[in-house]
Coordinates of C-alpha atoms in Angstrom, one line a residue:
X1 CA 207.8 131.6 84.4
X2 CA 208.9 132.4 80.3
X3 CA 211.6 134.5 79.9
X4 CA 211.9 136.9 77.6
X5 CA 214.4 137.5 75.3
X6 CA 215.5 139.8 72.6
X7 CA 215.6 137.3 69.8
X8 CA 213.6 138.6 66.1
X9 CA 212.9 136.2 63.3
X10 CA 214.4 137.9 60.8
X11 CA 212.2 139.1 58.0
X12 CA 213.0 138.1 53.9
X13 CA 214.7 141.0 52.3
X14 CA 211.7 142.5 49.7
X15 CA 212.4 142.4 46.1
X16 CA 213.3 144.7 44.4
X17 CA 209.9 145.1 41.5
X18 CA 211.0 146.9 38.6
X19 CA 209.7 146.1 35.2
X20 CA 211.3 144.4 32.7
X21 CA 213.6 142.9 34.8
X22 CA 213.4 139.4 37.4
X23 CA 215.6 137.8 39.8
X24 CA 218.7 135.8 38.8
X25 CA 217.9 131.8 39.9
X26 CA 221.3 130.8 40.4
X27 CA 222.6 134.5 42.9
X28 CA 219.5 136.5 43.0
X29 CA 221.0 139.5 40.4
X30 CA 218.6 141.1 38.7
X31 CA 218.6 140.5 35.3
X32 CA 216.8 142.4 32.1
X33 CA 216.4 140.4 28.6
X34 CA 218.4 140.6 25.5
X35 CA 214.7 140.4 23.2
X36 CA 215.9 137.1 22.2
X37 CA 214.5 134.7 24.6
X38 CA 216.9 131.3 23.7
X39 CA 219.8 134.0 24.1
X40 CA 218.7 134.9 27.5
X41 CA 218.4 131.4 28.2
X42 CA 222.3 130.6 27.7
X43 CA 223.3 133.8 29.4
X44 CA 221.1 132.0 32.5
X45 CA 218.0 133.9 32.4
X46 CA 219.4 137.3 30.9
X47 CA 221.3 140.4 31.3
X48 CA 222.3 141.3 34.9
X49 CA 221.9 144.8 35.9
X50 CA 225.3 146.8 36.2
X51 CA 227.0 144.5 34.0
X52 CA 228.5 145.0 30.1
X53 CA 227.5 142.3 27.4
X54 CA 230.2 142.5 24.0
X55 CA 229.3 141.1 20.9
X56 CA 232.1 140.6 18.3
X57 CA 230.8 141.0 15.7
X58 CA 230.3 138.9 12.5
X59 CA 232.3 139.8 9.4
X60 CA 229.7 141.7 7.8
X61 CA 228.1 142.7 10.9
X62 CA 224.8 141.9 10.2
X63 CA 223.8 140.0 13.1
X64 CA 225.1 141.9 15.6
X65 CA 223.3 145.1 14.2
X66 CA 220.3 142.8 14.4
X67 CA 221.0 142.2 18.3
X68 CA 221.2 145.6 18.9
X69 CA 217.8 145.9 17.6
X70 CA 216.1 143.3 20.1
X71 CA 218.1 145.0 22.8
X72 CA 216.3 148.4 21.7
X73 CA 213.1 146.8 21.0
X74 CA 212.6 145.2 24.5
X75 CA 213.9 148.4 26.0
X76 CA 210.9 150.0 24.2
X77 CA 208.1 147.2 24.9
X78 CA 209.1 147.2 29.2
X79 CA 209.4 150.7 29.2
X80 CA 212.7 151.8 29.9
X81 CA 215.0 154.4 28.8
X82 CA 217.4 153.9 26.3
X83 CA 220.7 155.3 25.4
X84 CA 221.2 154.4 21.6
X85 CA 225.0 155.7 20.1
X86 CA 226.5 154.6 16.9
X87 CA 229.1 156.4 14.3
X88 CA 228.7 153.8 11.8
X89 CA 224.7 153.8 11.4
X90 CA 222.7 156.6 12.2
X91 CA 220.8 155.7 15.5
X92 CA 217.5 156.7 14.1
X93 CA 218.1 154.3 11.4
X94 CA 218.1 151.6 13.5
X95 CA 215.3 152.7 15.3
X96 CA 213.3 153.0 12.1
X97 CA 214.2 149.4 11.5
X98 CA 212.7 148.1 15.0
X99 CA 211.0 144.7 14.6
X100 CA 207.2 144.5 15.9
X101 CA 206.3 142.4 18.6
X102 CA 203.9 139.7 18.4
X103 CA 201.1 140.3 20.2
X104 CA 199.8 136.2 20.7
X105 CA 203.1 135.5 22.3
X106 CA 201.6 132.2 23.7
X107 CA 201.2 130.6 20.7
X108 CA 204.7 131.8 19.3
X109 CA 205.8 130.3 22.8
X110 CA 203.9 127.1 21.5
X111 CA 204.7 126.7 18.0
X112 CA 208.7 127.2 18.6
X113 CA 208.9 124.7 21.6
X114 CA 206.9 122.3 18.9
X115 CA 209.4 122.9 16.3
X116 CA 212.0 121.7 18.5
X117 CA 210.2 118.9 19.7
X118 CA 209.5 117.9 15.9
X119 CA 213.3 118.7 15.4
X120 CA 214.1 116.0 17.6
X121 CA 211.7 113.2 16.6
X122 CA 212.7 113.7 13.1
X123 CA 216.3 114.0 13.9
X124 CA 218.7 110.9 15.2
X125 CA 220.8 112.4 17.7
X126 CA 224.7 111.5 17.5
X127 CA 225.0 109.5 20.9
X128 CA 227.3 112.9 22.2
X129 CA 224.1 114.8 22.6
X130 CA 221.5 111.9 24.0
X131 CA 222.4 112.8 27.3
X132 CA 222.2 116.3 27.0
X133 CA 219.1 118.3 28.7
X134 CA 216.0 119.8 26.6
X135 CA 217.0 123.1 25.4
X136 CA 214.2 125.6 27.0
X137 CA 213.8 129.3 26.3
X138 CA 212.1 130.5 29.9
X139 CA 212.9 127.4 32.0
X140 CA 211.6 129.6 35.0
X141 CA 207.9 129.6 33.7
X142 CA 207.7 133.9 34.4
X143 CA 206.5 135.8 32.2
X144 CA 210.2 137.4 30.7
X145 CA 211.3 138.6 27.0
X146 CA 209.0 139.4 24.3
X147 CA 208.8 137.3 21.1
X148 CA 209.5 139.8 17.6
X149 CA 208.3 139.6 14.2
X150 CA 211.5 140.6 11.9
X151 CA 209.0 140.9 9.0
X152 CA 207.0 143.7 10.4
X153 CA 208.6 147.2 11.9
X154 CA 207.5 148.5 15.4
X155 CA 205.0 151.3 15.4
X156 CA 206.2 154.6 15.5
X157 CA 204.1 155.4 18.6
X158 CA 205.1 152.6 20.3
X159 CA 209.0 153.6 19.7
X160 CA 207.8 157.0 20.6
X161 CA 206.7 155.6 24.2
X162 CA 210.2 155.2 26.0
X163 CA 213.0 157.9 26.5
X164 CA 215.3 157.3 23.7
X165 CA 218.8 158.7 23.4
X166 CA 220.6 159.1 20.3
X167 CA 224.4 159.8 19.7
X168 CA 225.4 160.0 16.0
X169 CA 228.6 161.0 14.7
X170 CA 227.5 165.2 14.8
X171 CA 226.2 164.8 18.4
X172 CA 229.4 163.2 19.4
X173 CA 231.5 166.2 17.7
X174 CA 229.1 169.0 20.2
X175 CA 230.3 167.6 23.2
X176 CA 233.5 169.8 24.6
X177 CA 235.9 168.3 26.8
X178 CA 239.0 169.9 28.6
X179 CA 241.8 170.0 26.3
X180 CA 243.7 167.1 28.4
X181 CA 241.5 164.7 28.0
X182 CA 243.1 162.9 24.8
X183 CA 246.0 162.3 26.9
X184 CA 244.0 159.5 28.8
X185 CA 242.2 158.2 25.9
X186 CA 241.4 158.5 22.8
X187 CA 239.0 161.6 22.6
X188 CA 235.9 160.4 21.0
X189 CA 235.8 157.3 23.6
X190 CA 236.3 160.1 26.2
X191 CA 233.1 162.1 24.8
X192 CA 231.6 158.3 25.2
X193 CA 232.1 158.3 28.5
X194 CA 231.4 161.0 29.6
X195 CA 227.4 161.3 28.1
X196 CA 226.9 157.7 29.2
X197 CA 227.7 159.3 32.7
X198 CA 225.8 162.7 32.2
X199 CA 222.6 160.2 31.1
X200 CA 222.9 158.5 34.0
X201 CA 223.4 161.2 36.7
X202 CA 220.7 163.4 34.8
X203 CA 217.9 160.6 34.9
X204 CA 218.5 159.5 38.2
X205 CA 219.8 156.2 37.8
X206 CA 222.4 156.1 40.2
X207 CA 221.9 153.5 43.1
X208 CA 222.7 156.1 45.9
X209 CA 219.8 158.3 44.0
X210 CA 216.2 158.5 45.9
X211 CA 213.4 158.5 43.4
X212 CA 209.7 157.4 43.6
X213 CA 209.8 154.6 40.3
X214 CA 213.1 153.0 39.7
X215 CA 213.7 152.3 36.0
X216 CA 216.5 150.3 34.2
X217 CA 218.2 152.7 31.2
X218 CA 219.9 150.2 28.9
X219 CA 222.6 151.6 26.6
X220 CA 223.6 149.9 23.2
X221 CA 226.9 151.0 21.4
X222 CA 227.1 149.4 17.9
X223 CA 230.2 148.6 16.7
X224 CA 232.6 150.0 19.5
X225 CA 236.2 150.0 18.2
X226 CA 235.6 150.6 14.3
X227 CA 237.3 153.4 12.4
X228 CA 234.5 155.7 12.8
X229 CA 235.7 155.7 16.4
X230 CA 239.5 156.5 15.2
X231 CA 240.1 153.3 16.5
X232 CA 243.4 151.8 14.9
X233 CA 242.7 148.4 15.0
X234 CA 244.2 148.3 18.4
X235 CA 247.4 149.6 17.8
X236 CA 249.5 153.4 18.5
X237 CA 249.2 155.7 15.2
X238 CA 252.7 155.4 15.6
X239 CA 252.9 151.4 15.8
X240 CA 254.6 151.5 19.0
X241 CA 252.3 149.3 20.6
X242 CA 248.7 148.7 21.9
X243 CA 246.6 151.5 22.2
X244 CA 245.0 151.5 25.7
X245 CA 242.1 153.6 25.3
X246 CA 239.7 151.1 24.3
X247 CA 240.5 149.1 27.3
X248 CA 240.6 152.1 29.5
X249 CA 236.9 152.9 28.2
X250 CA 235.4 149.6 28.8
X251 CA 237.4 150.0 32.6
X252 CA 235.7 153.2 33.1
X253 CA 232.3 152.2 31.6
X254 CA 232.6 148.5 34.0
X255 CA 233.1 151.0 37.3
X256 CA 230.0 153.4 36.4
X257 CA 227.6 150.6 35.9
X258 CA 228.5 148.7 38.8
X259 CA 226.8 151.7 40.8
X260 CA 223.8 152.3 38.8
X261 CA 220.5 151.0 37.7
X262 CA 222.1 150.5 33.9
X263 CA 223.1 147.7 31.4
X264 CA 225.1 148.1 28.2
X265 CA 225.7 145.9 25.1
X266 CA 228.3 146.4 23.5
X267 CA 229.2 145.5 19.5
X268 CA 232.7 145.1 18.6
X269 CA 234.5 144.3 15.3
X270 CA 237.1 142.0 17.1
X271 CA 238.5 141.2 13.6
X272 CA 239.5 144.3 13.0
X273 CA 242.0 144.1 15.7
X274 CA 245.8 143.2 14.5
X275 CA 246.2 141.1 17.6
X276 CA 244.7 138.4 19.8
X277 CA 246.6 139.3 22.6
X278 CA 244.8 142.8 22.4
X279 CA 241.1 141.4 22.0
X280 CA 241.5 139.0 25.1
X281 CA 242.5 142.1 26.4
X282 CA 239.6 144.1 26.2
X283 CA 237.3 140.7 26.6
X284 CA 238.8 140.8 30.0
X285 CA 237.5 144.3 30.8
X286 CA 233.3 143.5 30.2
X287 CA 231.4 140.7 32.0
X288 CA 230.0 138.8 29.4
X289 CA 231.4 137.8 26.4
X290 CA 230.2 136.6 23.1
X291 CA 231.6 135.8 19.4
X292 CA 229.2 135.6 16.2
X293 CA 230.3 133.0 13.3
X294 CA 229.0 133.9 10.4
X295 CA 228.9 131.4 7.8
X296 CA 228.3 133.8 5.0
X297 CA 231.2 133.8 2.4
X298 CA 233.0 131.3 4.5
X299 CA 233.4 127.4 3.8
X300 CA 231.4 126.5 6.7
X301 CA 228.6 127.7 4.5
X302 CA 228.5 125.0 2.0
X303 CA 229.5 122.5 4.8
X304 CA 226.7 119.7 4.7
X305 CA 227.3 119.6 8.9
X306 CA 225.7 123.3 9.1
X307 CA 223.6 123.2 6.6
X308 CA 220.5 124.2 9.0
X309 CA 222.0 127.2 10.5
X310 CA 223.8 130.8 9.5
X311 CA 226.8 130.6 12.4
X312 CA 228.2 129.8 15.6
X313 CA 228.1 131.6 19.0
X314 CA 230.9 131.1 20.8
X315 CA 231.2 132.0 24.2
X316 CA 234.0 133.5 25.7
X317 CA 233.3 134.3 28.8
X318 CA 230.8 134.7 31.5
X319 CA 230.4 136.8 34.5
X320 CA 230.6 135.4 38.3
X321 CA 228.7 137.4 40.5
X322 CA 227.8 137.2 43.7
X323 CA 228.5 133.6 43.8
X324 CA 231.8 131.4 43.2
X325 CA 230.1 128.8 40.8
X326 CA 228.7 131.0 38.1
X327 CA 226.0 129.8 35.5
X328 CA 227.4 127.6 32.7
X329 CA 225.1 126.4 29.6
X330 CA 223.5 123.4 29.1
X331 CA 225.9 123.2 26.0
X332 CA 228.9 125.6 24.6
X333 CA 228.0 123.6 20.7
X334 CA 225.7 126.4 20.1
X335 CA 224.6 127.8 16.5
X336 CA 222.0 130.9 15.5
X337 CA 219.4 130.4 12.8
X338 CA 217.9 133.0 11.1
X339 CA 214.7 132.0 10.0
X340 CA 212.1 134.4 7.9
X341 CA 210.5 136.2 11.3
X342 CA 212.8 135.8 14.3
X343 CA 216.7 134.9 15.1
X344 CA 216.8 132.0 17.6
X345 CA 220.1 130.3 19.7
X346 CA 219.7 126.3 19.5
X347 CA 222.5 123.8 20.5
X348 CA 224.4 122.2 17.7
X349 CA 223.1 119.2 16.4
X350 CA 224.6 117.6 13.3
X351 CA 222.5 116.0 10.4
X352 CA 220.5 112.7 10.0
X353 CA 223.2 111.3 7.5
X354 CA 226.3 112.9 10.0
X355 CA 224.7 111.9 13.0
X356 CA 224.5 108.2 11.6
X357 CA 228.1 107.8 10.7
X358 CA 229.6 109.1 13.7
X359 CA 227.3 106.6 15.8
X360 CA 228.9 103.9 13.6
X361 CA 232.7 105.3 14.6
X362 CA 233.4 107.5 11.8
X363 CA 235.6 110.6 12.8
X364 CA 234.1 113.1 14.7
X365 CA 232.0 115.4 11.9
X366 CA 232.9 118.6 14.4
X367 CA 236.4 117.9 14.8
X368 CA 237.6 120.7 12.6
X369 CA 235.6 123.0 14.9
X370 CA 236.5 121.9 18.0
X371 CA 240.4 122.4 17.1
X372 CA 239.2 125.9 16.1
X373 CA 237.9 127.2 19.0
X374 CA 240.1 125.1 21.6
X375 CA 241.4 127.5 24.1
X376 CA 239.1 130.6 23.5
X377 CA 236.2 130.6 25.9
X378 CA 233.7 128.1 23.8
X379 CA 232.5 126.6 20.5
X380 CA 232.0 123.0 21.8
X381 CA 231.4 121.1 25.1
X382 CA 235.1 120.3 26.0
X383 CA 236.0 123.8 25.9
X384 CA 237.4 126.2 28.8
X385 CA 235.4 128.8 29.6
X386 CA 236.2 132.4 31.4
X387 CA 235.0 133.2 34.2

């Protein structure tokens, strides 16, 4: 006679199915896209949810106001919110400036992974990169990202389709906090924080909230830590020290998305700051952390090694969630191109002619960079990142 017991198989946890957004491979997080499918692709499939990406900034600034326009732009072509706040370019501005998306995304898909196949074949690798894998912008195979066309602007009725945010420099000043609150931080940070929580509690995007649809809001805030934001490139008015309120921001901002259905990139003129010691210091206090190179006006630009790209991204440091072995790139020798239409990531390669003379034994074409970046968080393969 059986017996019966109480065991259950126990059933696979559903899913969660909100658009725009897919499963982490590597701990199951959900993850949104940058718009720049080889960017998501280093971060190790995207964006996760709850989490804050920093961008220092270029020099000029250029390309990180052009990241913060894919951010927007994929926010507006998945069809989630967006929370949009900038003092040194008016928001609308930069949604004006959207670029369109390309509707035959297959072929796009098509003709860039046959320019890097053509890139290869026509390229002698230096033997330091033979070994390394196939650089692939959706390795997954889903459907993830949007391809964009920088040489078109998105239609005003499809910009017009999402919930879109603005906070501009006279929006900031109507906001009215206790008197008090500049003894904590520094008051327009303050205002910051406290309509990036008002947004969120408003529109329902807190995980303890019950609502039919569950949406993702993204929030972008370009060029965090300028002077517009009476930030004093990290130091007291009185030059007594570092000025905590930046760091005290991005703490407050860290512990209110970890509870809520949000994502926020962050742009940051790092070389503003008077001290290193104060920008590892707020690189500690977001997730995941990238640096832009620009070559423009520099003498990397008219160096024959980097002749096929406009900078470097160098990682600093990259979140570990959920898991203790988090995600690390294929490569950390990684450049950005800006070609007529889109901005693509691709790993480093150096020229025909430098490729052929370090294979030979010559010195090391990238040694000047390596001894650049050693130590902070990425630039070439041997570095040390953060985790």
């Amino acid at each position: 006679m059986a017996t019966k017991t109480n065991f259950q198989k126990k059933a696979r946890g559903k899913l969660l199915q909100i658009p725009g957004t897919r499963p982490s491979l590597y701990n199951n997080q959900l993850l949104v896209s940058t718009g720049v499918p080889s960017l998501d692709h280093v971060l190790g499939g995207g964006v996760a949810v709850g989490t804050v990406l920093m961008i220092e900034e270029d020099v000029f600034g250029d390309y990180a106001r052009l990241l913060v326009k894919y951010f927007t732009a994929e926010a507006v072509m998945t069809g989630q919110p967006m929370m949009l706040a900038s003092l040194d370019v008016e928001p609308q501005d930069l949604i004006k400036d959207l670029p369109a998306p390309i509707i035959d995304e297959r072929k796009e898909e098509k003709t860039e992974s046959s320019q890097l196949a053509q890139a290869d074949d026509s390229m002698k690798i230096a033997w330091r990169y033979q070994n390394l894998p196939k650089f692939q912008s959706n390795p997954t195979g889903i459907k993830f990202g949007h391809y964009y066309d920088l040489t078109k602007t998105m239609e005003k009725r499809l910009v017009e389709s999402i919930d879109i945010k603005c906070l501009s420099t006279t929006q900031l000043n109507q906001i009215k906090l206790p008197v008090n609150a500049a003894e904590i931080m520094n008051i327009n940070y303050m205002k910051l924080l406290n309509k990036i929580a008002t947004v969120i509690e408003e529109g329902k995007y807190l995980t303890k909230d019950k609502v039919d649809k569950r949406n993702i809001l993204k929030i972008a805030v370009h060029s965090l830590g300028s002077p517009m934001w009476g930030e004093n490139s990290g130091l007291k008015l009185d030059g007594t020290g570092h000025d905590p309120s930046l760091p005290r921001f991005l703490l407050g901002l860290r512990a209110l998305l970890r509870s809520s259905f949000a994502v926020c990139l962050l742009t940051v003129p790092t070389h503003l700051f008077q001290e290193n010691s104060f920008t590892r210091q707020v690189e500690k206090f977001c997730d995941t952390v990238l640096h832009l190179e620009s070559f423009s006006g520099s003498e990397k630009e008219k160096n024959p090694v980097f002749k096929e790209y406009h900078g470097l991204l160098n990682i600093r440091q990259l979140p570990r969630l959920n898991t203790m072995a988090a995600h690390e790139p294929d490569t950390l020798d990684l450049a950005f191109k800006l070609r007529r239409k889109k901005f693509t990531i691709e790993p480093l390669h150096l020229p025909p002619e430098m490729a052929e003379q370090s294979s030979q034994g010559h010195e090391d074409p990238l040694k000047h960079l390596k001894s650049s970046t050693a130590g902070c968080g990425g630039g070439t393969g041997n570095s040390k990142l953060d985790f």
